[in-house]
mmCIF file of C-alpha atoms in Angstrom:
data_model
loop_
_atom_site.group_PDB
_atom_site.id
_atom_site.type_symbol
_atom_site.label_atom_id
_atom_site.label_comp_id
_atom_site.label_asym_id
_atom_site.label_seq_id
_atom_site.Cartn_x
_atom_site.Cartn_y
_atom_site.Cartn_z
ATOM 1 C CA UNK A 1 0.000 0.000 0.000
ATOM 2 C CA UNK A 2 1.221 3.327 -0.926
ATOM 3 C CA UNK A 3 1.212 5.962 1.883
ATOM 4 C CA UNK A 4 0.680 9.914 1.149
ATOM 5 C CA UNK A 5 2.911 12.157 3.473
ATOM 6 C CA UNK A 6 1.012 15.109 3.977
ATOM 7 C CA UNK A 7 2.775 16.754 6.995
ATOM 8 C CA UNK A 8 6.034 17.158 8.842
ATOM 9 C CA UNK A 9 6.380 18.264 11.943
ATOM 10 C CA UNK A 10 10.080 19.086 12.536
ATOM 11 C CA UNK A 11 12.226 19.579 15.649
ATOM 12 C CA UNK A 12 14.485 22.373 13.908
ATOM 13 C CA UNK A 13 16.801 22.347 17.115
ATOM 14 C CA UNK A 14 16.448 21.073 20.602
ATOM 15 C CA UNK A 15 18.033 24.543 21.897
ATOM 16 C CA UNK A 16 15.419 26.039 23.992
ATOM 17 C CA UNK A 17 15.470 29.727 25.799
ATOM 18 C CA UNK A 18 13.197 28.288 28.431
ATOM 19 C CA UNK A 19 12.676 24.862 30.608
ATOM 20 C CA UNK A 20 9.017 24.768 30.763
ATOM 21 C CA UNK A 21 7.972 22.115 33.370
ATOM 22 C CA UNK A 22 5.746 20.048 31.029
ATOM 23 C CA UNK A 23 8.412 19.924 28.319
ATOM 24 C CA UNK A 24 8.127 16.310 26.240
ATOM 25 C CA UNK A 25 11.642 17.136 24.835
ATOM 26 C CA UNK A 26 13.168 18.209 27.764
ATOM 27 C CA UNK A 27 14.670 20.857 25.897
ATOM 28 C CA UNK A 28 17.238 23.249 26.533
ATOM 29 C CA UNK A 29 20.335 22.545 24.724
ATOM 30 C CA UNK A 30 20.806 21.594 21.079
ATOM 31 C CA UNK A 31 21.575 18.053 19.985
ATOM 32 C CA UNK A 32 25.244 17.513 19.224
ATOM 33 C CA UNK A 33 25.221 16.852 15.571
ATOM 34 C CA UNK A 34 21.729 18.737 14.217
ATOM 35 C CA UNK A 35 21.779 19.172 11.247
ATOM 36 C CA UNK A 36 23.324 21.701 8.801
ATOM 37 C CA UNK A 37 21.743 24.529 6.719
ATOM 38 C CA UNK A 38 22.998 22.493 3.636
ATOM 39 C CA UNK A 39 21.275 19.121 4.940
ATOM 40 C CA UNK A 40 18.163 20.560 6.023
ATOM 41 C CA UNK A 41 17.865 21.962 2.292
ATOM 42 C CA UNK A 42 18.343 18.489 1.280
ATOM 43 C CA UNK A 43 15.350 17.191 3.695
ATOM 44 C CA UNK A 44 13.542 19.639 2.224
ATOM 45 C CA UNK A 45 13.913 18.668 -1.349
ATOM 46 C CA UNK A 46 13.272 15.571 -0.232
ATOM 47 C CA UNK A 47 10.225 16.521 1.773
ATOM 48 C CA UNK A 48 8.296 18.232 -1.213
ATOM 49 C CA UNK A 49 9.236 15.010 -3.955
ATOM 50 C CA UNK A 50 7.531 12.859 -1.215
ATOM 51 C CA UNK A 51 4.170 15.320 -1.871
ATOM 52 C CA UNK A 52 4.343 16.689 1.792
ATOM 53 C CA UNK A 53 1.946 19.354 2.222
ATOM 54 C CA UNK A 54 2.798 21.241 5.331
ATOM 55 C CA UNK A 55 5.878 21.664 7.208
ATOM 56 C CA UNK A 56 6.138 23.134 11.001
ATOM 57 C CA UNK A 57 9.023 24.175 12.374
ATOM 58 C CA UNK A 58 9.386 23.498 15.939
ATOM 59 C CA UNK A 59 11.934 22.937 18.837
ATOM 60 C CA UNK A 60 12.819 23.793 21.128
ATOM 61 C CA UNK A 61 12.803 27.125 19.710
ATOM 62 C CA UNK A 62 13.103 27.622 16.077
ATOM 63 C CA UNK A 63 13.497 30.965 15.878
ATOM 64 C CA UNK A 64 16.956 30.272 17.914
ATOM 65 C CA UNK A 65 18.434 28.766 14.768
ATOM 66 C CA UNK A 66 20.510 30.924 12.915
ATOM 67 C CA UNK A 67 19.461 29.651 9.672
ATOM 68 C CA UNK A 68 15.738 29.675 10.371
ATOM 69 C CA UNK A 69 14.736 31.685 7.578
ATOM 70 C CA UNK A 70 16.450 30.916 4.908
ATOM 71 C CA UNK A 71 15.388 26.909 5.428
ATOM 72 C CA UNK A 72 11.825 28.370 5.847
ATOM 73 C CA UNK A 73 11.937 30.016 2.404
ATOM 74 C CA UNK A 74 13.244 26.950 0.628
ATOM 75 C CA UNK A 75 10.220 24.825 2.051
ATOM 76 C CA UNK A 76 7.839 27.938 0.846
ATOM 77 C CA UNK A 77 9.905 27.978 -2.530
ATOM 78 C CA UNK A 78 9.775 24.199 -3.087
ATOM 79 C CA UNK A 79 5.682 24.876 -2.748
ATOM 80 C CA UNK A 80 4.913 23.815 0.223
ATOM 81 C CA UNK A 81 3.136 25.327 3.054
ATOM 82 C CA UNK A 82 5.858 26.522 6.289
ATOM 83 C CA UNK A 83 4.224 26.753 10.181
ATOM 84 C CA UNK A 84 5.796 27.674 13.298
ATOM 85 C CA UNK A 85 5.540 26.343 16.945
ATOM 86 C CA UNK A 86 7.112 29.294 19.263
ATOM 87 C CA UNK A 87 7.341 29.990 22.616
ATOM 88 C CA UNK A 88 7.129 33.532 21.337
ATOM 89 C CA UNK A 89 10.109 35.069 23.511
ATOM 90 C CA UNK A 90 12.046 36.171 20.644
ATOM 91 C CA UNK A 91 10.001 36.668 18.065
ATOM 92 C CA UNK A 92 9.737 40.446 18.119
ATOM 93 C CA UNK A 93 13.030 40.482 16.793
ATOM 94 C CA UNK A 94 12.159 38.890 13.481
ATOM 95 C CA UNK A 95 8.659 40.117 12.719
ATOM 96 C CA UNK A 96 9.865 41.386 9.481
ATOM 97 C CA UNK A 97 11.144 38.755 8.317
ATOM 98 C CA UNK A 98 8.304 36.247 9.440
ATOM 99 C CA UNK A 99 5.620 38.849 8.029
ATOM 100 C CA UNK A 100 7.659 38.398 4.406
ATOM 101 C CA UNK A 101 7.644 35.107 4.596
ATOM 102 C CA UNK A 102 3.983 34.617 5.039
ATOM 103 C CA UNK A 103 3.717 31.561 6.785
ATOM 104 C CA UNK A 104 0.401 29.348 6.901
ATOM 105 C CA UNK A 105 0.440 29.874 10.858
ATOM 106 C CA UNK A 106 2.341 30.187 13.811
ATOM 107 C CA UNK A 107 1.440 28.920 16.902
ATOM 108 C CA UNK A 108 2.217 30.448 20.145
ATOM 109 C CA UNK A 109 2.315 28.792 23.676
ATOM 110 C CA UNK A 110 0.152 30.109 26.442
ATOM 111 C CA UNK A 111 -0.264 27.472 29.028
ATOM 112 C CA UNK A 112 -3.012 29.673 31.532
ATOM 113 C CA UNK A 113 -3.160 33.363 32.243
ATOM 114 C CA UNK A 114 -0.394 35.221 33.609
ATOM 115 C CA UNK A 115 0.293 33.570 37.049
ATOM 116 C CA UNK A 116 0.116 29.893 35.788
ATOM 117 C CA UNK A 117 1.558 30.391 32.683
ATOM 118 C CA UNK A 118 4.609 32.129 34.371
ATOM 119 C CA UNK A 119 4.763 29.143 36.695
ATOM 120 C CA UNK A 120 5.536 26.708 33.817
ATOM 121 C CA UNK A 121 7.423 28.558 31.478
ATOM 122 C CA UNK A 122 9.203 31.134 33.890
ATOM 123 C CA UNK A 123 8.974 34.661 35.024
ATOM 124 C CA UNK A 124 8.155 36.888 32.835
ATOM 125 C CA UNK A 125 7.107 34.877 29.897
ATOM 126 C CA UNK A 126 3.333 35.510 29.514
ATOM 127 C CA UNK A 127 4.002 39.622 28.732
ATOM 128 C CA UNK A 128 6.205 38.347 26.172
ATOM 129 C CA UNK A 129 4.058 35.742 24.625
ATOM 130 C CA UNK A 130 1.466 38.095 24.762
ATOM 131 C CA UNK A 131 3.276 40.720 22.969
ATOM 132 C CA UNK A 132 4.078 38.104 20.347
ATOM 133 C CA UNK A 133 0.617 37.501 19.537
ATOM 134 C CA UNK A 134 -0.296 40.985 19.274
ATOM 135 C CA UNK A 135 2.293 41.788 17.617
ATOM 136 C CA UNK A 136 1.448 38.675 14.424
ATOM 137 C CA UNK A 137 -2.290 40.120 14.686
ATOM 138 C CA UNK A 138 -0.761 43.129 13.574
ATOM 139 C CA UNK A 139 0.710 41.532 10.741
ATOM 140 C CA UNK A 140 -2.152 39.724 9.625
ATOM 141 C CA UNK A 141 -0.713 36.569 10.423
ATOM 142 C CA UNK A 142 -3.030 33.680 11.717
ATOM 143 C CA UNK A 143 -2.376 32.537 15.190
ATOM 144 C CA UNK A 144 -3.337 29.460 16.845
ATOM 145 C CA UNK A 145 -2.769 29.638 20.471
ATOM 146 C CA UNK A 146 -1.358 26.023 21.894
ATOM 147 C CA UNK A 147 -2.675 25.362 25.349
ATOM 148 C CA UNK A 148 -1.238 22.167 27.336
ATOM 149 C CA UNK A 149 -3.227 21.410 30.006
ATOM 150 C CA UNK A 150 -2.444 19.872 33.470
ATOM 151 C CA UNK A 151 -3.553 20.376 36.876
ATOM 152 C CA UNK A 152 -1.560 23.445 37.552
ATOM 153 C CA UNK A 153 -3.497 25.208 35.208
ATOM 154 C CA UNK A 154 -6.855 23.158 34.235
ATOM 155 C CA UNK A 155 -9.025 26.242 35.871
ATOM 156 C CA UNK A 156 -7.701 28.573 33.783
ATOM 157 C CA UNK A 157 -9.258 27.550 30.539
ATOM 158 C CA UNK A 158 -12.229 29.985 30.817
ATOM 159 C CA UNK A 159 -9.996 32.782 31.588
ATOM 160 C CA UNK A 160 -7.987 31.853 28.598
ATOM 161 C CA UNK A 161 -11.213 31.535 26.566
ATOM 162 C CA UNK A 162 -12.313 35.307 27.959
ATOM 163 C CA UNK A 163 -8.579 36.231 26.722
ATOM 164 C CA UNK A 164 -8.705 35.523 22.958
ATOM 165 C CA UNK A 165 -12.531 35.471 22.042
ATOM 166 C CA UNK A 166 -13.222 37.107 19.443
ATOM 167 C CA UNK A 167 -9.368 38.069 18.379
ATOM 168 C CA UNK A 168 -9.607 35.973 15.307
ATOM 169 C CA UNK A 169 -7.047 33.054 17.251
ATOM 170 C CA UNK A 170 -7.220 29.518 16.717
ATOM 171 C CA UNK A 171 -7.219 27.741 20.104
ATOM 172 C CA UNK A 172 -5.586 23.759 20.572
ATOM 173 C CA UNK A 173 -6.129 22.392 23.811
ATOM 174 C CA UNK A 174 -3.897 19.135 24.649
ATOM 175 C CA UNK A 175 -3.061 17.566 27.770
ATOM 176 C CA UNK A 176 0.250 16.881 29.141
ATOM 177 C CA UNK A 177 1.651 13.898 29.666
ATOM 178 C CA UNK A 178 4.207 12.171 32.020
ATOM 179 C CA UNK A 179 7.203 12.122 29.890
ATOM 180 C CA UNK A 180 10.571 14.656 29.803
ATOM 181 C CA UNK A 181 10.110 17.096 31.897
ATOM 182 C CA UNK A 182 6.602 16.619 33.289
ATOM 183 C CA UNK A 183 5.738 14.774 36.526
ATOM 184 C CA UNK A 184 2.404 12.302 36.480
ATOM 185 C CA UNK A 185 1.426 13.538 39.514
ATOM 186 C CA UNK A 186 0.800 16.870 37.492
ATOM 187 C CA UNK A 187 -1.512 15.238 34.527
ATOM 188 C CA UNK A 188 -4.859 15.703 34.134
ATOM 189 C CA UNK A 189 -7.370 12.755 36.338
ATOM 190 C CA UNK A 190 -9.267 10.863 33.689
ATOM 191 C CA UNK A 191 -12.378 13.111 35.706
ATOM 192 C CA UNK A 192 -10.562 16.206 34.698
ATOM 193 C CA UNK A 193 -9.679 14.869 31.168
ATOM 194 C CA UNK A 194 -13.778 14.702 30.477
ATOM 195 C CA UNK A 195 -14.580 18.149 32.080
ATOM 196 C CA UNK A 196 -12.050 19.151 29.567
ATOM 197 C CA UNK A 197 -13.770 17.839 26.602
ATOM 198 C CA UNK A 198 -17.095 19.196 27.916
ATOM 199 C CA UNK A 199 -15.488 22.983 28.019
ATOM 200 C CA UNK A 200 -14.811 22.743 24.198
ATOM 201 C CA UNK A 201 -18.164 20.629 23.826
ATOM 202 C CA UNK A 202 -20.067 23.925 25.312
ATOM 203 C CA UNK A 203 -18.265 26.421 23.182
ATOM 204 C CA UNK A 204 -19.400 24.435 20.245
ATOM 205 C CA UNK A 205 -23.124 24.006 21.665
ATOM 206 C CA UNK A 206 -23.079 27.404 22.505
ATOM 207 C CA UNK A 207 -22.345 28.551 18.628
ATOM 208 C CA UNK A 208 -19.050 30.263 20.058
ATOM 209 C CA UNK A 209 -17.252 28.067 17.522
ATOM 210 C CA UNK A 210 -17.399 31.265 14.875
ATOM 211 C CA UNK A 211 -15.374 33.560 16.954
ATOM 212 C CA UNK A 212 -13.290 31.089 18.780
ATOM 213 C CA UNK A 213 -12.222 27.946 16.441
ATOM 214 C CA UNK A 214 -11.358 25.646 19.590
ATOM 215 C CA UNK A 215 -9.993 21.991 18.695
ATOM 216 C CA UNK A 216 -8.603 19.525 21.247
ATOM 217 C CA UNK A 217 -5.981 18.016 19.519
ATOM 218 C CA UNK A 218 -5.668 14.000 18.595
ATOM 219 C CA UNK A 219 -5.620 13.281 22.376
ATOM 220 C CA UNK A 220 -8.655 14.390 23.119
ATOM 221 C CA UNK A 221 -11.216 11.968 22.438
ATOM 222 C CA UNK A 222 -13.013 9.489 21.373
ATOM 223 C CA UNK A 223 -15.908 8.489 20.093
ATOM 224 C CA UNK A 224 -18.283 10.179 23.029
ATOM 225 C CA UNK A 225 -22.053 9.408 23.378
ATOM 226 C CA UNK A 226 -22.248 12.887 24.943
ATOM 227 C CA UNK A 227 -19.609 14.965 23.393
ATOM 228 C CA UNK A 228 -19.895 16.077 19.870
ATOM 229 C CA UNK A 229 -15.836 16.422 18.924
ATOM 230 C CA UNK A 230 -14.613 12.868 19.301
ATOM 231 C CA UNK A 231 -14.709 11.332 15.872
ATOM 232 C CA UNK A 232 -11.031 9.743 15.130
ATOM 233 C CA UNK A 233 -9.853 7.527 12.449
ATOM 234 C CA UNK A 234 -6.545 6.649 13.984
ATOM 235 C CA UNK A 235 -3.203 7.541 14.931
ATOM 236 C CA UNK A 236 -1.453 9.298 11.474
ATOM 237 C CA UNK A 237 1.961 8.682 12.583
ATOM 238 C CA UNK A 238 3.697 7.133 9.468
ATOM 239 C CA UNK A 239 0.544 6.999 7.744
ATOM 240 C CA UNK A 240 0.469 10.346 6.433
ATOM 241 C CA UNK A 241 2.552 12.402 8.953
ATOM 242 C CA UNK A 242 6.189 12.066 10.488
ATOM 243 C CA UNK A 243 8.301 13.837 13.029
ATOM 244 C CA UNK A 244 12.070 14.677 12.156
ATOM 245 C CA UNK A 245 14.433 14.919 14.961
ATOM 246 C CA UNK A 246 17.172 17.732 14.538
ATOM 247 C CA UNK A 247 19.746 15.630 13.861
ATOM 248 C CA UNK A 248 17.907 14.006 11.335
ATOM 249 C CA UNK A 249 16.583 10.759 12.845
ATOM 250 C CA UNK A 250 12.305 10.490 11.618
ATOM 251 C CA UNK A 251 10.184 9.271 13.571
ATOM 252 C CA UNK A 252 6.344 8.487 12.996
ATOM 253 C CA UNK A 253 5.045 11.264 15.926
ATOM 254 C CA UNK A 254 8.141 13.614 17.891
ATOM 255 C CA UNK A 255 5.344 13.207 21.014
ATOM 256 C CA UNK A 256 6.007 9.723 21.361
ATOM 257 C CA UNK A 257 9.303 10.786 22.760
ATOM 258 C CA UNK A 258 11.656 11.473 20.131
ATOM 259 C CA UNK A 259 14.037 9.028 20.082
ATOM 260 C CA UNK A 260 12.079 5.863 21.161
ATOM 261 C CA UNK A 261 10.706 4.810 17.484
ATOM 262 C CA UNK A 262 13.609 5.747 14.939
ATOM 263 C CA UNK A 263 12.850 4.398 11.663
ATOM 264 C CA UNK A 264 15.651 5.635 10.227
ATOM 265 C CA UNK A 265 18.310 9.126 9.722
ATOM 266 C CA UNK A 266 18.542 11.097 6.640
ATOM 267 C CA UNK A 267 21.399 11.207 6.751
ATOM 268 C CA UNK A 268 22.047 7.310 6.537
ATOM 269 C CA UNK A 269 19.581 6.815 3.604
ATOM 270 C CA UNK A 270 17.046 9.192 2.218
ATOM 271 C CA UNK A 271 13.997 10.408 3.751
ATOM 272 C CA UNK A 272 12.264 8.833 0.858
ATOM 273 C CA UNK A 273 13.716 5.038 1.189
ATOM 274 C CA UNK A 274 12.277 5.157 4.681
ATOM 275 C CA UNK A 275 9.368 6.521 4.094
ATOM 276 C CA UNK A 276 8.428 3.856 1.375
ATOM 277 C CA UNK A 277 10.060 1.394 3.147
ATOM 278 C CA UNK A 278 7.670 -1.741 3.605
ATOM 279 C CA UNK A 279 8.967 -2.773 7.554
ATOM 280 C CA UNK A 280 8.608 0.808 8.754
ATOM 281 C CA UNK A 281 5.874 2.570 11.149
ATOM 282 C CA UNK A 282 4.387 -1.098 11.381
ATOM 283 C CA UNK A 283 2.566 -0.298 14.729
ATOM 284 C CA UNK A 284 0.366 1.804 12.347
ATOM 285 C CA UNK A 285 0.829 0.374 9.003
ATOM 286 C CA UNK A 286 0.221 -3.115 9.961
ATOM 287 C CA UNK A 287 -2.382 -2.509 12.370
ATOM 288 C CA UNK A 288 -4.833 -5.178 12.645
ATOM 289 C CA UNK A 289 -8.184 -5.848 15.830
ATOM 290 C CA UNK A 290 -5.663 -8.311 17.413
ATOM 291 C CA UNK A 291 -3.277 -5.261 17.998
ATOM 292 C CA UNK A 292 -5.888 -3.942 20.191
ATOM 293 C CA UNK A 293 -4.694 -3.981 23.894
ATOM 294 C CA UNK A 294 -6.859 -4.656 26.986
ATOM 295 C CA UNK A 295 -8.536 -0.832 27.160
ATOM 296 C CA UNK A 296 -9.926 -1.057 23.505
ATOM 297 C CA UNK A 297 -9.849 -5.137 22.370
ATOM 298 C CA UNK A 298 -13.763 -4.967 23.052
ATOM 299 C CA UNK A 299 -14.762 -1.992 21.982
ATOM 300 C CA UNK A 300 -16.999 -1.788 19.033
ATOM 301 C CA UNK A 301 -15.297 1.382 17.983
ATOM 302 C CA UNK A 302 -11.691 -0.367 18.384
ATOM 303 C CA UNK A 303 -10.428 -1.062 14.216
ATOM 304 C CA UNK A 304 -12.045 2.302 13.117
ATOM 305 C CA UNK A 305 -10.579 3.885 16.270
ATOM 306 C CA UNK A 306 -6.950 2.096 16.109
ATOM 307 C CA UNK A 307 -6.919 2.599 20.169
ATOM 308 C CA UNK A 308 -6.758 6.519 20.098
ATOM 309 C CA UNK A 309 -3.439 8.484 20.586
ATOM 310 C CA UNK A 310 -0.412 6.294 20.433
ATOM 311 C CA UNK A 311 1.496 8.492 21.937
ATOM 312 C CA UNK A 312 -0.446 8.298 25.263
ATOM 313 C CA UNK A 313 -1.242 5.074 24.575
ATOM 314 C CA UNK A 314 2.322 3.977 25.095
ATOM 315 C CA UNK A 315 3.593 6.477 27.662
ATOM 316 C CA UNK A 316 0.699 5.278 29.886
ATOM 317 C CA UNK A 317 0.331 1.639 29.206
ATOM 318 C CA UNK A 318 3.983 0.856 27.380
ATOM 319 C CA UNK A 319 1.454 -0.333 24.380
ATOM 320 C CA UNK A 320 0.463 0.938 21.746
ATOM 321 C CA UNK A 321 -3.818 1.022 20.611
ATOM 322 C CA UNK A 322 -4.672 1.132 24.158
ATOM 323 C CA UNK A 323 -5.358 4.527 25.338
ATOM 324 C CA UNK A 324 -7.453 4.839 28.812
ATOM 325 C CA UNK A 325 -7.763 8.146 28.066
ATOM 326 C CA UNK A 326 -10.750 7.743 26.211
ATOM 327 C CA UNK A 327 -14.077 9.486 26.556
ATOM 328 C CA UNK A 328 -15.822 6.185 25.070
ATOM 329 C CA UNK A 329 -13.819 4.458 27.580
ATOM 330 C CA UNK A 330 -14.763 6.375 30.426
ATOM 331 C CA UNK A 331 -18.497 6.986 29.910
ATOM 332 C CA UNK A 332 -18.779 3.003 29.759
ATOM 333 C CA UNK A 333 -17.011 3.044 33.159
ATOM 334 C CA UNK A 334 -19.247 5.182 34.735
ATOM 335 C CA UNK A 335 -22.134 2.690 33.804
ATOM 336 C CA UNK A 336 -20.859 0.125 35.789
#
């Protein structure tokens, strides 16, 4: 079967100006050997003969790379569409050059208002972000605010709602999870998971959708008797995604932790020999009902489903198609 890669999401650099608490990555300083300006234009190339779509730039911090820009304009130039994931510290100091560029969208971190945001990401750090955002509205350039939500700063989500309704910002509300940085004792109760999923469930009911375009990203679901946002066809790591480490390694999904499912390095064979390559991504490409661990192996949802996020699937259970964070799963459990 022939897969289509329709988006990249790349770690540009590990090198972070901040150590925010819930950080997957644990970033902070670059990789040893990241790759070079000439080898990411290679990727690139590479990227846009494979059909890819989209390309985000993330970290760490992007915008820390020296060479940010000019590897941005050859994904634009090769016709594909660039995005940004930014902590927003330092991006005053390139709003020229990101307003030129015209990128698809950036998104900018704010994990609660001022006090809990500051909390995980540092003193300081919400007037900044905040600046950042106003400062891309003034531009003209869509924002989608990324909100990762955990127990130090689950009551904040109306207060963040009252924040950007109506500003013309994209909201994505995911949960953190217990891996780098972040400490389990921090995540989200399965209770707290649902009361999520009811907040963006209201804003829809409530026909705020229009002036506040709220998702809850792909672990945030699924298939709710209640809760009109959970539909989900599966995990699209290696199916028609991939994450790219910085020093080249691809992964299917940079939130299952980076380095623990390397299907190969660009700069060992080409992007393209592993991305056609038959034995690769298997969890997902060969994924058949017997896959199916104990949380989802009798669910009647379970082969259209795959077993939800695989990312939280394994950092909670060590398996893959098996995620108890499930709002299918957890309205049967209240039944009982």
């Amino acid at each position: 079967m022939n897969y289509q890669l329709e988006c990249a999401i790349w770690e540009f650099t590990l090198e972070c100006n901040l150590n925010c608490s819930h950080c997957g990555s644990s970033a902070g300083k670059a990789r040893p050997d990241e790759l070079n300006t000439k080898e990411c234009f290679k990727l690139c190339e590479e990227l846009a003969e494979l059909g890819c779509e989209e390309v985000a730039l993330m970290g760490g911090e992007p915008f820390l790379r020296n060479d940010w820009l000019s590897v941005a304009q050859c994904i634009k130039d090769l016709g594909m569409n660039v995005n940004f994931v930014s902590n927003g510290i330092i991006l005053d100091r390139y709003i020229e050059e990101i307003t030129r560029l015209e990128p698809q969208v950036i998104g900018i971190s704010i994990d609660g208002m001022q006090e809990s945001h500051d909390l995980i990401r540092g003193k300081g750090t919400w007037e900044k972000s905040v600046k950042a955002i106003e400062l891309l509205r003034e531009n003209e350039i869509q924002i989608t605010i990324i909100t990762t939500v955990s127990r130090i700063n689950f009551g904040d989500l109306p207060l963040i709602k009252d924040f950007i309704f109506k500003k013309g910002i994209n909201w994505q509300i995911q949960t953190a999870m217990p891996f780098g940085n972040f400490k389990k004792d921090k995540m989200l109760s399965k209770e707290e998971f649902y009361e999520t999923g009811k907040f963006i469930a209201a804003m829809r009911k409530n026909n705020l959708f229009d002036d506040l375009p709220v998702v809850g990203a792909h672990c945030l679901g699924y298939y709710s008797a209640n809760l009109p946002l959970s539909q989900w066809d599966g995990c699209w790591a290696g199916i028609s995604s991939i994450g790219i480490t910085s020093d080249g390694g691809i992964v299917g999904c940079l939130s299952m932790g980076n380095d623990r499912f390397i299907e190969g390095n660009v700069r060992n064979e080409s992007l393209i020999d592993i991305w056609e390559n038959p034995s690769n991504f298997a969890y997902n490409r060969k994924f058949e009902k017997s896959k199916l661990g104990p949380n989802c192996k009798d669910c009647k949802f379970g082969i259209q489903c795959k077993g939800g996020c695989n990312s939280v699937s394994y950092i909670l259970t060590n398996k893959f198609h098996n995620n108890p964070y499930c709002f299918h799963l957890i309205e049967n459990m209240e039944k009982k």
